Structure formats: structure tokens, C-alpha cells
Short mmCIF file of C-alpha atoms in Angstrom, two decimals:
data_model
loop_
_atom_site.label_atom_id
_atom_site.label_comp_id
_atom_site.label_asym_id
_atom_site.label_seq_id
_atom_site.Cartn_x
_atom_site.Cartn_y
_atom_site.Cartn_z
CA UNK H 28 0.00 0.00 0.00
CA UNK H 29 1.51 3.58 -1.23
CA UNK H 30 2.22 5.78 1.49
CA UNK H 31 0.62 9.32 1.82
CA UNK H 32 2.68 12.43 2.77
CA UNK H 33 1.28 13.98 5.90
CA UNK H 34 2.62 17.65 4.42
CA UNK H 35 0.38 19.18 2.54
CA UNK H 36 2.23 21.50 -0.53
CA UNK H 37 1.68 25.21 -0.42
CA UNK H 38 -1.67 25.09 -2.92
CA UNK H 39 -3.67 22.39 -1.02
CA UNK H 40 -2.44 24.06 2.41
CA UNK H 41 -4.03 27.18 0.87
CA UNK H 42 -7.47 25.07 0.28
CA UNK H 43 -7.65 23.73 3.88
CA UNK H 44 -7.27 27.03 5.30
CA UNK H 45 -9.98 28.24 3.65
CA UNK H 46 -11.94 25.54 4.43
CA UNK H 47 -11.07 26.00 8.01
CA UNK H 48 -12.32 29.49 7.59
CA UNK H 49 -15.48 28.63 6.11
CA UNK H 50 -15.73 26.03 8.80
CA UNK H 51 -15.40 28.48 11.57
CA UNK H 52 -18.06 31.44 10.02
CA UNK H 53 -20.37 28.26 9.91
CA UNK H 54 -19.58 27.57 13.56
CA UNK H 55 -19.55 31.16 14.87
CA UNK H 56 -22.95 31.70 13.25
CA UNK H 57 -24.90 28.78 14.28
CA UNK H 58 -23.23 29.24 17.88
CA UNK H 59 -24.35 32.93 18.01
CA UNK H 60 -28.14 31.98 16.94
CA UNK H 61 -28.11 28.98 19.67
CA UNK H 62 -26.63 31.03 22.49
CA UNK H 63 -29.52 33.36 21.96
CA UNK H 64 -32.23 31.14 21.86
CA UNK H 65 -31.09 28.86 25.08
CA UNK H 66 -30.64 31.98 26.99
CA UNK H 67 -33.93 32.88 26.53
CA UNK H 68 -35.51 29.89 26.75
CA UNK H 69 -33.46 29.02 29.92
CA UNK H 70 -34.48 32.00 31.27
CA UNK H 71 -38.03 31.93 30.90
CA UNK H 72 -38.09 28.10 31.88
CA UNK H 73 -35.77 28.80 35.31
CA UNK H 74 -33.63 25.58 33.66
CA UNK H 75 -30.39 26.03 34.62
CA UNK H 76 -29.30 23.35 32.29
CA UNK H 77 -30.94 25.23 29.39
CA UNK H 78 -28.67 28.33 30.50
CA UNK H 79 -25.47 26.07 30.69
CA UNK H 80 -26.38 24.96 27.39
CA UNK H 81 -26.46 28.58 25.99
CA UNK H 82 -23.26 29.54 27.92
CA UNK H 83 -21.28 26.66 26.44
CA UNK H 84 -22.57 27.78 22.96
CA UNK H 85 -21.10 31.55 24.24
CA UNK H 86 -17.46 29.53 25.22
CA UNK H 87 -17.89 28.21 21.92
CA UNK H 88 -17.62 30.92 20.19
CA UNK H 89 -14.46 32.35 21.87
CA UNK H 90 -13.01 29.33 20.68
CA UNK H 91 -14.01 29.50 17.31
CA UNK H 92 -13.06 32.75 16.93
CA UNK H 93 -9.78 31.95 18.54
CA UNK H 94 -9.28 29.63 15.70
CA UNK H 95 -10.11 32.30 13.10
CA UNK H 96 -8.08 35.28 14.65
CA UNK H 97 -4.67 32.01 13.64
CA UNK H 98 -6.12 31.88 10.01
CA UNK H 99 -7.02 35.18 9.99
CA UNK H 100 -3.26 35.77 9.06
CA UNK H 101 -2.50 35.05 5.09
CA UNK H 102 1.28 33.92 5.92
CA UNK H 103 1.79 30.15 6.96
CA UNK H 104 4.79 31.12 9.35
CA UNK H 105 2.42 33.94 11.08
CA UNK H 106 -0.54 31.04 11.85
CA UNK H 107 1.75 29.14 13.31
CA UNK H 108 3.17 31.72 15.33
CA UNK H 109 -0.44 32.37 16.69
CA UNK H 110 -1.34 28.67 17.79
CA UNK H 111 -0.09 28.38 20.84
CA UNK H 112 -1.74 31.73 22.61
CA UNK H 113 -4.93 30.50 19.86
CA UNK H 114 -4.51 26.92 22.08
CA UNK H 115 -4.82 28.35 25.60
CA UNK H 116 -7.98 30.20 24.61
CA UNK H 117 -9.23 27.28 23.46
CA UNK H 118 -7.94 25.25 26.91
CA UNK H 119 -9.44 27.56 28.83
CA UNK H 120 -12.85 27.63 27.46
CA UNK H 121 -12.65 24.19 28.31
CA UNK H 122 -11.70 25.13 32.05
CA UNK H 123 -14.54 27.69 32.12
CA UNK H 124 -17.15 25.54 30.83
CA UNK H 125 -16.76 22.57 33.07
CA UNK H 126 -16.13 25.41 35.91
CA UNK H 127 -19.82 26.39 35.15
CA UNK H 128 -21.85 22.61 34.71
CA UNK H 129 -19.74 21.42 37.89
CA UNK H 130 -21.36 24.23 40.10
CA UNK H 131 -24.71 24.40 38.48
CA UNK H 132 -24.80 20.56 38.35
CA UNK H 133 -24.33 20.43 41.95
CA UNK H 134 -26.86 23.15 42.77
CA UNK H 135 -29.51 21.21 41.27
CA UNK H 136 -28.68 18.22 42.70
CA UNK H 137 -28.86 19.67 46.21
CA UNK H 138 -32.65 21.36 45.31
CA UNK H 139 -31.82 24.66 44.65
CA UNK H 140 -34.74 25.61 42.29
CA UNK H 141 -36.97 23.39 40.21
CA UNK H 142 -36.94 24.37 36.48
CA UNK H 143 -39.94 24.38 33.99
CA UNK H 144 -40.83 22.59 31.25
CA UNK H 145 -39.43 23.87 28.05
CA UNK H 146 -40.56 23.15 24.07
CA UNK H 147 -37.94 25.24 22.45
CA UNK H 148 -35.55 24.14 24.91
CA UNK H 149 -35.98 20.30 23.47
CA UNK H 150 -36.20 21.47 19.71
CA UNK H 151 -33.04 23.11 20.10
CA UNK H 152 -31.11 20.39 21.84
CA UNK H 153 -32.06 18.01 19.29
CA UNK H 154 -31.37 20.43 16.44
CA UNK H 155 -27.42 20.77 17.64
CA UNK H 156 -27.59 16.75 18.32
CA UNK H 157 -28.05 16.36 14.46
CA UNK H 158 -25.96 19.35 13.15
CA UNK H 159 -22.83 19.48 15.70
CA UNK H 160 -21.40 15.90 14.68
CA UNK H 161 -21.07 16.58 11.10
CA UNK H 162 -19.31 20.25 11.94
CA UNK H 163 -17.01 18.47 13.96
CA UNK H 164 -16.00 16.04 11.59
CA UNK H 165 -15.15 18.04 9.00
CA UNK H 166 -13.38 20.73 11.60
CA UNK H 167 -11.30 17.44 12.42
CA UNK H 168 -10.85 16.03 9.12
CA UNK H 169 -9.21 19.53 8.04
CA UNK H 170 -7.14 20.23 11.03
CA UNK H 171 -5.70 16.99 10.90
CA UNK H 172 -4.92 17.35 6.88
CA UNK H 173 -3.34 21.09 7.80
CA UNK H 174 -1.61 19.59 10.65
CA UNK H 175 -3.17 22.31 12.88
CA UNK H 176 -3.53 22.10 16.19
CA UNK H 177 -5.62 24.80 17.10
CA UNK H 178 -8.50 23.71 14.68
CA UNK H 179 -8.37 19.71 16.18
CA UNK H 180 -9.04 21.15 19.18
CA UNK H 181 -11.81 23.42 17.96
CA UNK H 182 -13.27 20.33 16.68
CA UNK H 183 -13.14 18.50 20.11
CA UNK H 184 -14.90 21.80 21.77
CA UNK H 185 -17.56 21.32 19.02
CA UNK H 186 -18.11 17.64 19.52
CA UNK H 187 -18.32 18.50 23.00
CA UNK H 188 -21.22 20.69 22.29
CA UNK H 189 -22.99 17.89 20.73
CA UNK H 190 -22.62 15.72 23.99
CA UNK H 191 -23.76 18.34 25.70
CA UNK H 192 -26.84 18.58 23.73
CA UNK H 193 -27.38 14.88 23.99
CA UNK H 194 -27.36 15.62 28.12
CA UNK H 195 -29.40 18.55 27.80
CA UNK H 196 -32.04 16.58 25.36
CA UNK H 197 -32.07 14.03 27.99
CA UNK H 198 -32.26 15.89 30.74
CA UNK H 199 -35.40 18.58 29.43
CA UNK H 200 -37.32 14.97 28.27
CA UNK H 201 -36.89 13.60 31.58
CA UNK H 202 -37.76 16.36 33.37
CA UNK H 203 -41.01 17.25 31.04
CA UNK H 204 -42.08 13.16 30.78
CA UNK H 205 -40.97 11.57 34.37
CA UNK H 206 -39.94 14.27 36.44
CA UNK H 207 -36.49 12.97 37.10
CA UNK H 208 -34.74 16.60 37.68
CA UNK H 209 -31.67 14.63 39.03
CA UNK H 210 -31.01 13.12 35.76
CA UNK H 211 -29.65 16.37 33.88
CA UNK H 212 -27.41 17.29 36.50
CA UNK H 213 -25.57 14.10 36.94
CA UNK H 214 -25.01 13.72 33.13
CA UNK H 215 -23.72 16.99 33.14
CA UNK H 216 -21.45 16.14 35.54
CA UNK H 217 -19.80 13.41 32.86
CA UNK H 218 -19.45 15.95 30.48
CA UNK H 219 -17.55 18.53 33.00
CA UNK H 220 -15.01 15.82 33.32
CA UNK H 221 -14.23 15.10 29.68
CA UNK H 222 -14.34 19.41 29.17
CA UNK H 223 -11.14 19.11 31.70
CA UNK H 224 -9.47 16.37 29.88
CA UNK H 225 -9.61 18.58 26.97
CA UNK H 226 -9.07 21.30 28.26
CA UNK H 227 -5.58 19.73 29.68
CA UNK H 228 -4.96 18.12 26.17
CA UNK H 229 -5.28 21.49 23.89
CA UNK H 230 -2.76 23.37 27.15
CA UNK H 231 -0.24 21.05 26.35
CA UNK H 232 -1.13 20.81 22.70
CA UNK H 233 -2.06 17.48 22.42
CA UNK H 234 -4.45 16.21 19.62
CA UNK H 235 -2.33 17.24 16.61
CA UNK H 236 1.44 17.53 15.75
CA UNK H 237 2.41 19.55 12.59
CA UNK H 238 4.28 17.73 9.76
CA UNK H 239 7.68 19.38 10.71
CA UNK H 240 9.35 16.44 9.13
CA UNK H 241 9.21 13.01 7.04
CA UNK H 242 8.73 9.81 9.49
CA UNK H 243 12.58 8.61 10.31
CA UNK H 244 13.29 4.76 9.11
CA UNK H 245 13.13 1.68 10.85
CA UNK H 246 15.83 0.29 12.50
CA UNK H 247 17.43 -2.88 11.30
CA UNK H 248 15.33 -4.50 14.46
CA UNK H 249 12.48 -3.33 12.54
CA UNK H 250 11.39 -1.02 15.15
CA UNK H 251 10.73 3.01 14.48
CA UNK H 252 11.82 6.02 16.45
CA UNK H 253 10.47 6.84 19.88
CA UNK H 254 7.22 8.73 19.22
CA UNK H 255 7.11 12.97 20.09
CA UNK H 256 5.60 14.74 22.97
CA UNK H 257 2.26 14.48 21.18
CA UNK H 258 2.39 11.02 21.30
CA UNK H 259 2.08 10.14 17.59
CA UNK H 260 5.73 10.15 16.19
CA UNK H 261 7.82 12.33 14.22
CA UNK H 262 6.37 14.04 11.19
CA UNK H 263 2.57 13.02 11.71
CA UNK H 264 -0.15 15.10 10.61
CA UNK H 265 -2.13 14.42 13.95
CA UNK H 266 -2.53 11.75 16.65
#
């Protein structure tokens, strides 16, 4: 089997960046349009988890536009100079977000305030269940062609969004059908966890290694150099 370079030449980096700035208007947008409408809905339901739900989409959106202040810049050795400071914007959104569902998990677990039922509230959630995977994907599927990354890990805050709208979904349906208000909260919890793993992963810049240079040969054992910091090995596009 024909092995593929994991550098991308100077035209086809050119496409990917503008895909990851296409990618990025798309998120910023739809992020905008669903931090409005679970604020409000949050607010006039008293759900807190509707409210986390719109304040993730508002972390979101620092991250995304992280990502596009990098590819905002038209020379490859400027982006790169940008992803680190673009990472820890990204890390900490992370930080903040499972910051927020930690406490507000545990207030309504201990009682403090019963929220309402909410319609719009549902037919959001599911609407970001359906449409977040797919924008992650192809966020990922980029960032790991580009070797960038600040755009894997925008990807990762994305897909995060869509398990939080998966525990939100739950959560509003359980509340509306059964009355379990316990079950939001400690699904949200799950989610604050793997928003600190992230978060810990995109600080250290794990989740992507730029092609800095072609994969060493094998020994005569058979065996290949030790892999890089990023865990993946020299001169991969991504881990």
C-alpha cells in the first residue's frame, strides 16, 4: 500500500485554510443563533441546564473565533506563530465551561430551584444533536490534513457541544415526561469531566502535531523512532 505524505504543498495548504475558515463562520454563526435562543428559553423556563447549554454555545464561540483570529493571518509562518496563545484560549474555554456545569450541576442536585418545562428548549437540543457531529468532523478532518492544532481542538470543543446537547435533550425529556430533575445534573457532571481532559490536552497541545518532518526509518530490528511529545511520532499530521 503507497504511502501518503502527511505535508500538505503550499496550494492544497491554501485550500484547507480556507476551508477551516469557512468552517469556523459556519460555527460562529450557528453558535451565536443557539446562544440566543437557550438563553432565553433558559431563562423563561428557570432551567439552569438550558442556561449552561447557551453559555457553552457563548465559550464556543471564543473558541471558534480563537481559531479564526490564527487563520485570519495570510502567511503560513504567522498562523503558526499564533497557535499556541490560539490553544490556551481554546484550553481555557474548556476550564470555564466545566467550571460552570460542575457548580450548576451540583446546585440542582442539592434542590436549589426546580426548572420548567421547556418546548424550544428540546427542539433546540435536538437540532445541535443532528448538526454538531457533522461540523465536527469536518473541523477534524481539516485540522488533521493542515496539521493544525488549534482547529483539532476546535473540533473536540464542538463535539463537545454535541454531547452536551445529547445531556441537555435528555435531561429537558426527563424532566417534562418523568420528572427525574436529578437526571440532567448528573449527566452533566460526565461531560464537566471530559471538558477538563480537553481542556488539559489542547494546554499542552495534544491532539495534533504539525508535519515538521518526514517519518525517520526503521531500524534494522524493525522497530521506528520513539514517538514525540504528542504522542504520535515524528512528522505526523495528527494523533
Amino acid at each position: 500500500m503507497a504511502a501518503t505524505s502527511l505535508d500538505p504543498g503550499p496550494a492544497r495548504r491554501e485550500v484547507l485554510t480556507r476551508r477551516i475558515r469557512l468552517l469556523v463562520a459556519a460555527t460562529l454563526t450557528y453558535n451565536a443563533v443557539e446562544a440566543a435562543v437557550a438563553l432565553t428559553a433558559g431563562s423563561m423556563a428557570s432551567s439552569t441546564a438550558l442556561i449552561g447549554f447557551g453559555l457553552d454555545s457563548v465559550i464556543e464561540v471564543s473558541s471558534a473565533a480563537a481559531v479564526a483570529w490564527q487563520f485570519s493571518a495570510r502567511d503560513h509562518a504567522a498562523r503558526e506563530a499564533r497557535e499556541r496563545r490560539a490553544l490556551r484560549v481554546i484550553a481555557l474555554s474548556f476550564f470555564a465551561l466545566a467550571l460552570y456545569v460542575t457548580v450548576d450541576s451540583l446546585r440542582a442536585l442539592t434542590g436549589s430551584g426546580e426548572a420548567g418545562h421547556s418546548i424550544p428548549g428540546i427542539v433546540l437540543a435536538a437540532l445541535s444533536l443532528a448538526v454538531m457531529p457533522f461540523l465536527s468532523a469536518a473541523q477534524r478532518r481539516t485540522g488533521r490534513e493542515l496539521g493544525s492544532a488549534t482547529a483539532v481542538a476546535d473540533s473536540k470543543q464542538t463535539l463537545l457541544c454535541t454531547y452536551l446537547s445529547a445531556v441537555v435533550l435528555l435531561g429537558l425529556l426527563a424532566n417534562w415526561l418523568l420528572r427525574w430533575s436529578w437526571a440532567d445534573p448528573v449527566a452533566a457532571l460526565t461531560v464537566a469531566a471530559l471538558a477538563v481532559k480537553e481542556g488539559r490536552d489542547a494546554w499542552q497541545g495534544k491532539g495534533c502535531c504539525a508535519p515538521a518532518a518526514p517519518a525517520a526509518a526503521p531500524d534494522a530490528a524493525g522497530r521506528h523512532p520513539a514517538p514525540d511529545t504528542c504522542g504520535c511520532g515524528p512528522g505526523c499530521a495528527c494523533c
